[in-house]
């Protein structure tokens, strides 16, 4: 009995350390999503950039991240996630140094490309580690911490970079980001347990997805990819345009609108935590995703109506943020289940890399579509479009459930 208890405690300690290490790495990757945008007030006059050119810089980041994510998945499956993670963080260090030394437009684009390439490795590497090394019973909490750490990275980047740029200049801010990446590299380099592969068996995988590119012939994996495109496009619409949208539609002051958007993002973090707890209790993944997205879509439609008083906007956005965050852990477990059933454990890297490339597609397409609506002053249509995307995501979830039979619980 004592031996079993001691073994359980050792397992918990090992899981906790792995989850913390991977969460820290994911937080750093999200920090580098925002390496450039907080510095645009300094970079744009320095390099005579317009908003269109600034947008192209971010497009370069997204393209490199999306294409690199698919390629990184194969690399993770071939050489292991630890070395790939170190390579990605090394790209962040280089991106920071190139940005700090930039004296022409080309160097800004090089920094964006390096940052996007570095970002590309994290989802396939992170999920490969978590799925292979963390106890199945704790995967819900692991995915919850992973998602929350990413949100914290987003929150930290504008504060740190803008503060450093104000105090010492934008070049020192870039070097500060590089110092953070260098610290992360050292921490993960010393984490030798990340370089040890757990033994895996593909006995549970069906024949169709076990070849190197076999997963591309599995329809349910394309549905997972589409799900990521839809939910990310909906989220990015509010992340990019939330402040001007609320200012224009509900006549909130710009600071109040920004605070409301922050409340939405905080709600998203709370939802991720709640979602991890719910899947750990065995709530069916598809049911959890469907109900949460239905709530989010309903709130978006209420906001689209324009009948909400100004004081009611923040509570509704918090509720919507929670509803958007709850599906995160269940979504990642659903991808895990699909991978096991169709491709096997040795395909974690390439499958997660491919479906998470949908995030970059959603981020790239969302500003184009919703920017047109904002430019035409069709503010209610923005909220309506968000709701429509979430309804489509529910339909895709139903398709995944029908295409990938199996238990919809953490024990799957």
Coordinates of N, CA and C in Angstrom, one line a residue, residues 4-219:
X4 N 2.5 1.7 -3.3 CA 1.7 2.2 -4.3 C 1.5 3.7 -4.2
X5 N 1.3 4.2 -2.9 CA 1.2 5.6 -2.6 C 2.4 6.4 -3.0
X6 N 3.6 5.8 -2.7 CA 4.8 6.5 -3.1 C 5.0 6.6 -4.6
X7 N 4.6 5.5 -5.3 CA 4.7 5.5 -6.8 C 3.7 6.5 -7.3
X8 N 2.5 6.6 -6.7 CA 1.6 7.6 -7.2 C 2.1 9.0 -7.0
X9 N 2.7 9.3 -5.9 CA 3.3 10.6 -5.6 C 4.4 10.9 -6.6
X10 N 5.3 9.9 -6.9 CA 6.3 10.2 -7.8 C 5.8 10.5 -9.2
X11 N 4.7 9.7 -9.6 CA 4.1 10.0 -10.9 C 3.5 11.4 -10.9
X12 N 2.8 11.8 -9.8 CA 2.3 13.2 -9.8 C 3.4 14.2 -9.9
X13 N 4.5 14.0 -9.2 CA 5.6 15.0 -9.2 C 6.2 15.1 -10.6
X14 N 6.4 13.9 -11.3 CA 6.9 13.9 -12.6 C 6.0 14.6 -13.6
X15 N 4.7 14.3 -13.5 CA 3.7 14.9 -14.3 C 3.7 16.4 -14.1
X16 N 3.7 16.8 -12.9 CA 3.6 18.3 -12.6 C 4.8 19.0 -13.2
X17 N 6.0 18.4 -13.1 CA 7.2 19.0 -13.6 C 7.1 19.1 -15.2
X18 N 6.7 18.1 -15.8 CA 6.5 18.1 -17.2 C 5.5 19.1 -17.7
X19 N 4.4 19.2 -17.0 CA 3.3 20.1 -17.4 C 3.8 21.5 -17.2
X20 N 4.6 21.8 -16.1 CA 5.1 23.1 -15.9 C 6.1 23.5 -16.9
X21 N 7.0 22.6 -17.3 CA 8.0 22.9 -18.3 C 7.4 23.2 -19.7
X22 N 6.4 22.4 -20.1 CA 5.8 22.6 -21.4 C 4.9 23.8 -21.3
X23 N 4.3 24.1 -20.2 CA 3.5 25.3 -20.1 C 4.3 26.5 -20.2
X24 N 5.5 26.5 -19.5 CA 6.4 27.7 -19.6 C 6.9 27.9 -21.1
X25 N 7.2 26.8 -21.8 CA 7.6 26.9 -23.2 C 6.5 27.5 -24.0
X26 N 5.3 27.1 -23.8 CA 4.1 27.6 -24.5 C 3.9 29.1 -24.2
X27 N 4.0 29.5 -23.0 CA 3.9 30.9 -22.6 C 4.9 31.7 -23.4
X28 N 6.1 31.2 -23.5 CA 7.2 32.0 -24.2 C 6.8 32.1 -25.7
X29 N 6.2 31.0 -26.3 CA 5.9 31.1 -27.7 C 4.8 32.1 -27.9
X30 N 3.8 32.2 -27.0 CA 2.7 33.2 -27.2 C 3.3 34.6 -26.9
X31 N 4.2 34.7 -26.1 CA 4.9 36.0 -25.9 C 5.5 36.5 -27.2
X32 N 6.1 35.6 -28.0 CA 6.7 36.0 -29.2 C 5.7 36.1 -30.4
X33 N 4.4 35.7 -30.2 CA 3.4 36.1 -31.1 C 3.3 37.6 -31.2
X34 N 3.6 38.2 -30.1 CA 3.5 39.7 -30.0 C 4.8 40.4 -29.9
X35 N 5.8 39.8 -30.5 CA 7.2 40.5 -30.4 C 7.1 41.8 -31.1
X36 N 6.4 41.9 -32.3 CA 6.4 43.1 -33.1 C 5.2 44.1 -32.7
X37 N 4.0 43.6 -32.6 CA 2.9 44.6 -32.5 C 3.0 45.6 -31.3
X38 N 3.4 45.3 -30.1 CA 3.6 46.3 -29.1 C 4.6 47.3 -29.4
X39 N 5.5 47.0 -30.3 CA 6.6 47.9 -30.7 C 6.3 48.8 -31.9
X40 N 5.1 48.5 -32.5 CA 4.7 49.3 -33.7 C 4.7 50.8 -33.5
X41 N 4.3 51.3 -32.4 CA 4.4 52.8 -32.2 C 5.8 53.3 -32.3
X42 N 6.8 52.5 -32.1 CA 8.2 53.0 -32.3 C 8.7 52.6 -33.6
X43 N 8.4 51.4 -34.1 CA 8.9 50.9 -35.4 C 8.3 51.6 -36.6
X44 N 7.1 52.0 -36.5 CA 6.4 52.6 -37.7 C 7.0 53.9 -38.0
X45 N 7.2 54.8 -37.1 CA 7.9 56.1 -37.5 C 9.4 55.9 -37.8
X46 N 10.0 55.0 -37.1 CA 11.5 54.7 -37.3 C 11.7 54.2 -38.7
X47 N 10.9 53.4 -39.2 CA 11.1 52.8 -40.5 C 10.1 53.3 -41.6
X48 N 9.3 54.3 -41.2 CA 8.4 54.9 -42.1 C 7.4 53.8 -42.7
X49 N 6.9 53.0 -41.7 CA 5.9 52.0 -42.1 C 4.5 52.5 -42.0
X50 N 3.7 52.0 -43.0 CA 2.2 52.3 -42.9 C 1.6 51.1 -42.3
X51 N 0.3 51.2 -42.0 CA -0.5 50.1 -41.4 C -0.5 48.8 -42.3
X52 N -0.5 49.1 -43.6 CA -0.5 47.9 -44.6 C 0.8 47.2 -44.4
X53 N 1.9 47.9 -44.4 CA 3.2 47.2 -44.2 C 3.4 46.5 -42.9
X54 N 2.8 47.1 -41.8 CA 2.8 46.4 -40.5 C 2.0 45.2 -40.6
X55 N 0.9 45.2 -41.3 CA 0.1 44.0 -41.5 C 0.8 42.9 -42.3
X56 N 1.6 43.3 -43.3 CA 2.4 42.3 -44.0 C 3.4 41.7 -43.1
X57 N 4.0 42.4 -42.2 CA 5.0 41.8 -41.3 C 4.3 40.7 -40.5
X58 N 3.1 40.9 -40.0 CA 2.4 39.9 -39.2 C 2.0 38.8 -40.1
X59 N 1.7 39.1 -41.4 CA 1.3 38.0 -42.3 C 2.5 37.1 -42.6
X60 N 3.7 37.7 -42.6 CA 4.9 36.9 -42.8 C 5.1 35.9 -41.6
X61 N 4.9 36.5 -40.4 CA 4.9 35.6 -39.2 C 3.9 34.5 -39.3
X62 N 2.7 34.7 -39.7 CA 1.6 33.7 -39.8 C 2.0 32.7 -40.8
X63 N 2.4 33.1 -42.0 CA 2.7 32.2 -43.1 C 3.9 31.2 -42.6
X64 N 4.9 31.8 -42.1 CA 6.1 31.0 -41.6 C 5.7 30.0 -40.5
X65 N 4.8 30.5 -39.6 CA 4.3 29.7 -38.5 C 3.4 28.5 -39.1
X66 N 2.5 28.9 -40.0 CA 1.6 27.8 -40.5 C 2.3 26.8 -41.3
X67 N 3.1 27.2 -42.2 CA 3.8 26.2 -43.0 C 4.8 25.4 -42.2
X68 N 5.5 26.2 -41.3 CA 6.5 25.5 -40.4 C 5.9 24.5 -39.5
X69 N 4.7 24.8 -39.1 CA 4.0 23.9 -38.1 C 3.8 22.5 -38.7
X70 N 3.4 22.5 -39.9 CA 3.2 21.2 -40.6 C 4.5 20.4 -40.7
X71 N 5.5 21.1 -41.2 CA 6.9 20.5 -41.3 C 7.4 20.1 -40.0
X72 N 7.2 21.0 -38.9 CA 7.8 20.6 -37.6 C 7.1 19.4 -37.1
X73 N 5.9 19.1 -37.4 CA 5.2 17.9 -36.9 C 6.0 16.7 -37.4
X74 N 6.4 16.6 -38.6 CA 7.2 15.5 -39.1 C 8.5 15.4 -38.4
X75 N 9.1 16.5 -38.2 CA 10.4 16.6 -37.5 C 10.3 16.0 -36.1
X76 N 9.3 16.4 -35.4 CA 9.0 16.0 -34.0 C 8.9 14.5 -34.0
X77 N 8.1 13.9 -34.9 CA 8.0 12.4 -35.0 C 9.3 11.7 -35.3
X78 N 10.2 12.4 -36.0 CA 11.4 11.8 -36.5 C 12.5 11.9 -35.5
X79 N 12.8 13.0 -34.9 CA 13.9 13.2 -34.0 C 13.5 13.5 -32.6
X80 N 12.3 13.6 -32.3 CA 11.8 13.8 -30.9 C 11.5 15.3 -30.6
X81 N 10.7 15.6 -29.7 CA 10.2 17.0 -29.4 C 11.2 17.9 -28.8
X82 N 12.1 17.3 -28.0 CA 13.0 18.1 -27.1 C 13.9 19.0 -28.0
X83 N 14.6 18.3 -28.9 CA 15.5 19.1 -29.8 C 14.8 20.1 -30.7
X84 N 13.6 19.7 -31.1 CA 12.8 20.6 -32.0 C 12.4 21.8 -31.2
X85 N 12.0 21.6 -29.9 CA 11.7 22.8 -29.0 C 12.9 23.7 -28.9
X86 N 14.0 23.1 -28.6 CA 15.2 24.0 -28.5 C 15.5 24.8 -29.7
X87 N 15.3 24.1 -30.9 CA 15.5 24.8 -32.2 C 14.6 26.0 -32.3
X88 N 13.3 25.8 -31.9 CA 12.3 26.9 -32.0 C 12.6 28.0 -31.1
X89 N 13.1 27.7 -29.9 CA 13.4 28.8 -29.0 C 14.7 29.5 -29.5
X90 N 15.6 28.8 -30.1 CA 16.8 29.4 -30.7 C 16.4 30.4 -31.8
X91 N 15.4 30.1 -32.5 CA 14.9 31.0 -33.6 C 14.3 32.3 -32.9
X92 N 13.7 32.2 -31.7 CA 13.2 33.4 -31.0 C 14.4 34.3 -30.6
X93 N 15.5 33.6 -30.1 CA 16.7 34.4 -29.7 C 17.2 35.2 -31.0
X94 N 17.3 34.5 -32.1 CA 17.8 35.1 -33.3 C 16.9 36.2 -33.8
X95 N 15.6 36.0 -33.7 CA 14.6 37.0 -34.1 C 14.8 38.3 -33.3
X96 N 15.0 38.1 -32.0 CA 15.2 39.3 -31.1 C 16.4 40.0 -31.5
X97 N 17.5 39.3 -31.7 CA 18.8 40.0 -32.0 C 18.7 40.7 -33.4
X98 N 18.1 40.1 -34.4 CA 17.9 40.7 -35.7 C 17.1 41.9 -35.6
X99 N 16.0 41.9 -34.8 CA 15.1 43.0 -34.6 C 15.9 44.2 -33.9
X100 N 16.7 43.8 -32.9 CA 17.4 44.8 -32.1 C 18.5 45.5 -33.0
X101 N 19.0 44.8 -34.0 CA 20.0 45.4 -34.9 C 19.4 45.9 -36.2
X102 N 18.1 45.9 -36.4 CA 17.5 46.2 -37.6 C 17.8 47.7 -38.0
X103 N 18.2 47.9 -39.3 CA 18.4 49.2 -39.8 C 17.7 49.4 -41.2
X104 N 17.0 48.4 -41.6 CA 16.2 48.4 -42.9 C 15.0 47.5 -42.8
X105 N 14.1 47.7 -43.7 CA 12.9 46.9 -43.8 C 13.2 45.4 -43.8
X106 N 14.2 45.0 -44.6 CA 14.4 43.6 -44.8 C 14.7 42.9 -43.5
X107 N 15.4 43.6 -42.6 CA 15.7 43.0 -41.3 C 14.4 42.8 -40.4
X108 N 13.5 43.7 -40.6 CA 12.2 43.5 -39.9 C 11.5 42.3 -40.4
X109 N 11.5 42.1 -41.7 CA 10.8 40.9 -42.2 C 11.6 39.6 -41.8
X110 N 12.9 39.7 -41.7 CA 13.7 38.6 -41.3 C 13.3 38.2 -39.8
X111 N 13.2 39.3 -39.0 CA 12.8 39.0 -37.6 C 11.4 38.4 -37.5
X112 N 10.5 38.8 -38.3 CA 9.1 38.3 -38.4 C 9.2 36.8 -38.8
X113 N 10.0 36.5 -39.8 CA 10.1 35.2 -40.4 C 10.7 34.2 -39.3
X114 N 11.8 34.7 -38.7 CA 12.4 33.9 -37.6 C 11.4 33.6 -36.5
X115 N 10.7 34.6 -36.0 CA 9.8 34.5 -34.9 C 8.7 33.5 -35.3
X116 N 8.1 33.6 -36.6 CA 7.1 32.7 -37.0 C 7.6 31.3 -37.1
X117 N 8.9 31.1 -37.6 CA 9.5 29.8 -37.7 C 9.7 29.2 -36.3
X118 N 10.1 30.0 -35.4 CA 10.3 29.5 -34.0 C 8.9 29.1 -33.4
X119 N 7.9 29.9 -33.7 CA 6.6 29.5 -33.1 C 6.0 28.2 -33.7
X120 N 6.4 27.9 -34.9 CA 5.8 26.7 -35.6 C 6.1 25.4 -34.8
X121 N 7.1 25.3 -34.0 CA 7.4 24.0 -33.4 C 6.6 23.7 -32.2
X122 N 6.0 24.6 -31.6 CA 5.5 24.4 -30.2 C 4.3 23.5 -30.1
X123 N 3.3 23.6 -30.9 CA 2.2 22.8 -30.8 C 2.5 21.3 -31.1
X124 N 3.2 21.0 -32.2 CA 3.5 19.6 -32.4 C 4.4 19.0 -31.3
X125 N 5.4 19.8 -30.8 CA 6.3 19.3 -29.8 C 5.7 19.2 -28.4
X126 N 5.0 20.3 -28.1 CA 4.3 20.3 -26.8 C 3.3 19.1 -26.6
X127 N 2.5 19.0 -27.6 CA 1.4 17.9 -27.5 C 2.0 16.5 -27.6
X128 N 3.1 16.4 -28.3 CA 3.8 15.1 -28.4 C 4.3 14.7 -27.0
X129 N 4.9 15.7 -26.3 CA 5.4 15.4 -24.9 C 4.3 15.1 -24.0
X130 N 3.3 16.0 -24.0 CA 2.2 15.8 -23.0 C 1.5 14.5 -23.3
X131 N 1.2 14.1 -24.5 CA 0.4 12.9 -24.8 C 1.2 11.7 -24.5
X132 N 2.5 11.7 -24.7 CA 3.4 10.5 -24.5 C 3.9 10.4 -23.0
X133 N 4.0 11.5 -22.3 CA 4.7 11.4 -21.0 C 3.8 11.7 -19.8
X134 N 2.7 12.4 -20.0 CA 1.8 12.7 -18.8 C 0.8 11.6 -18.7
X135 N 0.5 11.2 -17.4 CA -0.5 10.2 -17.2 C -1.9 10.6 -17.8
X136 N -2.5 9.6 -18.4 CA -3.8 9.9 -19.1 C -4.8 10.6 -18.2
X137 N -4.9 10.2 -17.0 CA -5.8 10.8 -16.0 C -5.6 12.3 -15.8
X138 N -4.4 12.8 -16.1 CA -4.1 14.2 -15.8 C -4.0 15.0 -17.1
X139 N -4.3 14.4 -18.2 CA -4.2 15.1 -19.5 C -5.1 16.3 -19.6
X140 N -6.3 16.2 -19.0 CA -7.2 17.4 -19.0 C -6.6 18.6 -18.3
X141 N -6.0 18.3 -17.1 CA -5.3 19.4 -16.4 C -4.1 19.9 -17.2
X142 N -3.4 19.0 -17.8 CA -2.2 19.3 -18.6 C -2.6 20.3 -19.8
X143 N -3.6 19.9 -20.5 CA -4.0 20.8 -21.6 C -4.5 22.1 -21.1
X144 N -5.2 22.1 -20.0 CA -5.7 23.3 -19.4 C -4.5 24.3 -19.0
X145 N -3.5 23.8 -18.4 CA -2.3 24.6 -18.0 C -1.6 25.1 -19.3
X146 N -1.5 24.2 -20.3 CA -0.9 24.6 -21.5 C -1.6 25.8 -22.2
X147 N -2.9 25.7 -22.2 CA -3.7 26.8 -22.8 C -3.6 28.1 -22.0
X148 N -3.7 27.9 -20.7 CA -3.6 29.1 -19.8 C -2.3 29.8 -19.9
X149 N -1.2 29.0 -20.0 CA 0.1 29.6 -20.1 C 0.3 30.4 -21.3
X150 N -0.3 29.9 -22.4 CA -0.3 30.7 -23.6 C -1.0 32.1 -23.5
X151 N -2.1 32.1 -22.8 CA -2.8 33.3 -22.5 C -2.0 34.3 -21.7
X152 N -1.3 33.7 -20.7 CA -0.4 34.6 -19.9 C 0.7 35.1 -20.7
X153 N 1.3 34.4 -21.6 CA 2.3 34.9 -22.5 C 1.8 36.1 -23.4
X154 N 0.6 36.0 -23.9 CA 0.0 37.1 -24.6 C -0.2 38.3 -23.7
X155 N -0.6 38.1 -22.4 CA -0.8 39.2 -21.5 C 0.5 39.9 -21.2
X156 N 1.6 39.1 -21.0 CA 2.9 39.6 -20.6 C 3.6 40.4 -21.6
X157 N 3.5 40.0 -22.9 CA 4.3 40.7 -24.0 C 4.0 42.2 -24.1
X158 N 2.8 42.6 -24.2 CA 2.6 44.1 -24.4 C 3.1 44.9 -23.2
X159 N 2.9 44.4 -22.0 CA 3.3 45.1 -20.8 C 4.8 45.2 -20.7
X160 N 5.5 44.1 -20.9 CA 7.0 44.1 -20.8 C 7.6 44.9 -22.0
X161 N 7.2 44.6 -23.2 CA 7.9 45.2 -24.4 C 7.6 46.7 -24.4
X162 N 6.3 47.1 -24.2 CA 6.0 48.6 -24.2 C 6.7 49.3 -23.1
X163 N 6.8 48.7 -21.9 CA 7.5 49.3 -20.8 C 9.0 49.5 -21.1
X164 N 9.6 48.4 -21.6 CA 11.1 48.5 -21.9 C 11.3 49.6 -23.0
X165 N 10.4 49.6 -24.0 CA 10.6 50.5 -25.1 C 10.5 52.0 -24.6
X166 N 9.5 52.2 -23.7 CA 9.3 53.5 -23.1 C 10.5 54.0 -22.3
X167 N 11.1 53.0 -21.5 CA 12.2 53.4 -20.6 C 13.5 53.4 -21.3
X168 N 13.8 52.5 -22.2 CA 15.1 52.4 -22.8 C 15.2 52.4 -24.3
X169 N 14.0 52.3 -25.0 CA 14.0 52.3 -26.4 C 13.7 50.9 -27.0
X170 N 13.2 50.9 -28.2 CA 12.6 49.6 -28.7 C 13.7 48.6 -29.0
X171 N 15.0 49.0 -29.2 CA 16.0 48.0 -29.4 C 16.3 47.2 -28.1
X172 N 16.3 47.9 -27.0 CA 16.5 47.3 -25.7 C 15.3 46.4 -25.4
X173 N 14.1 46.8 -25.8 CA 12.9 45.9 -25.6 C 13.1 44.6 -26.4
X174 N 13.6 44.7 -27.6 CA 13.9 43.5 -28.4 C 14.9 42.6 -27.7
X175 N 15.9 43.2 -27.2 CA 17.0 42.4 -26.5 C 16.4 41.8 -25.2
X176 N 15.5 42.5 -24.6 CA 14.8 42.0 -23.4 C 14.0 40.7 -23.7
X177 N 13.3 40.7 -24.9 CA 12.6 39.6 -25.3 C 13.6 38.4 -25.6
X178 N 14.8 38.8 -26.2 CA 15.8 37.8 -26.5 C 16.3 37.1 -25.2
X179 N 16.5 38.0 -24.1 CA 16.9 37.4 -22.9 C 16.0 36.4 -22.3
X180 N 14.7 36.7 -22.4 CA 13.6 35.8 -22.0 C 13.7 34.5 -22.7
X181 N 13.9 34.6 -24.1 CA 14.0 33.3 -24.9 C 15.3 32.6 -24.5
X182 N 16.4 33.3 -24.3 CA 17.6 32.6 -23.9 C 17.5 31.9 -22.5
X183 N 16.8 32.5 -21.6 CA 16.5 31.8 -20.3 C 15.6 30.6 -20.5
X184 N 14.6 30.7 -21.4 CA 13.8 29.5 -21.7 C 14.6 28.4 -22.3
X185 N 15.5 28.8 -23.2 CA 16.4 27.8 -23.9 C 17.2 27.0 -22.8
X186 N 17.8 27.7 -21.9 CA 18.6 27.1 -20.8 C 17.8 26.2 -19.9
X187 N 16.6 26.7 -19.6 CA 15.7 25.9 -18.7 C 15.3 24.6 -19.4
X188 N 15.0 24.6 -20.7 CA 14.5 23.4 -21.4 C 15.7 22.5 -21.7
X189 N 16.9 23.1 -22.0 CA 18.1 22.4 -22.3 C 18.5 21.5 -21.1
X190 N 18.3 22.0 -19.9 CA 18.6 21.3 -18.7 C 17.5 20.2 -18.3
X191 N 16.3 20.3 -18.9 CA 15.2 19.4 -18.6 C 15.4 18.1 -19.4
X192 N 16.3 17.3 -18.9 CA 16.7 16.1 -19.7 C 15.5 15.1 -19.8
X193 N 14.6 15.2 -18.9 CA 13.4 14.2 -19.1 C 12.6 14.5 -20.3
X194 N 12.7 15.7 -20.9 CA 12.0 15.9 -22.1 C 12.6 15.2 -23.3
X195 N 13.9 14.8 -23.2 CA 14.6 14.2 -24.3 C 14.4 12.7 -24.3
X196 N 13.8 12.1 -23.3 CA 13.6 10.7 -23.2 C 12.2 10.3 -23.7
X197 N 12.2 9.5 -24.7 CA 11.0 9.0 -25.3 C 10.3 7.9 -24.5
X198 N 9.0 8.0 -24.3 CA 8.3 6.9 -23.8 C 8.1 5.9 -24.9
X199 N 8.1 4.6 -24.5 CA 7.8 3.6 -25.5 C 6.4 3.7 -26.0
X200 N 6.2 3.7 -27.3 CA 4.9 3.8 -27.8 C 4.6 2.6 -28.8
X201 N 3.3 2.3 -28.9 CA 2.9 1.2 -29.7 C 1.7 1.8 -30.6
X202 N 1.7 1.4 -31.9 CA 0.7 1.8 -32.8 C -0.3 0.7 -33.0
X203 N -0.4 -0.2 -32.1 CA -1.3 -1.4 -32.3 C -2.8 -0.9 -32.4
X204 N -3.1 0.2 -31.8 CA -4.5 0.7 -31.8 C -4.8 1.4 -33.1
X205 N -3.8 1.8 -33.9 CA -4.1 2.6 -35.1 C -4.6 1.7 -36.2
X206 N -5.5 2.3 -37.0 CA -6.0 1.6 -38.1 C -5.1 1.9 -39.3
X207 N -5.2 1.1 -40.4 CA -4.2 1.1 -41.4 C -4.1 2.4 -42.2
X208 N -5.2 3.1 -42.3 CA -5.3 4.2 -43.2 C -4.4 5.4 -42.9
X209 N -4.0 5.6 -41.6 CA -3.3 6.8 -41.2 C -1.9 6.6 -40.8
X210 N -1.3 5.3 -40.9 CA 0.0 5.1 -40.3 C 1.1 5.4 -41.2
X211 N 0.9 5.6 -42.5 CA 2.0 6.0 -43.5 C 2.3 7.4 -43.2
X212 N 3.6 7.9 -43.5 CA 4.0 9.2 -43.2 C 3.0 10.3 -43.6
X213 N 2.4 10.2 -44.7 CA 1.4 11.2 -45.2 C 0.0 10.6 -45.1
X214 N -0.2 9.5 -44.5 CA -1.5 8.8 -44.4 C -2.5 9.6 -43.7
X215 N -2.1 10.4 -42.8 CA -3.1 11.2 -42.0 C -3.9 12.2 -42.9
X216 N -3.2 12.6 -44.1 CA -3.9 13.5 -45.0 C -5.1 12.8 -45.7
X217 N -5.1 11.5 -45.7 CA -6.3 10.8 -46.3 C -7.4 10.5 -45.3
X218 N -7.2 11.0 -44.1 CA -8.2 10.7 -43.0 C -9.1 11.9 -42.9
X219 N -10.4 11.8 -43.3 CA -11.3 12.9 -43.4 C -11.5 13.6 -42.0

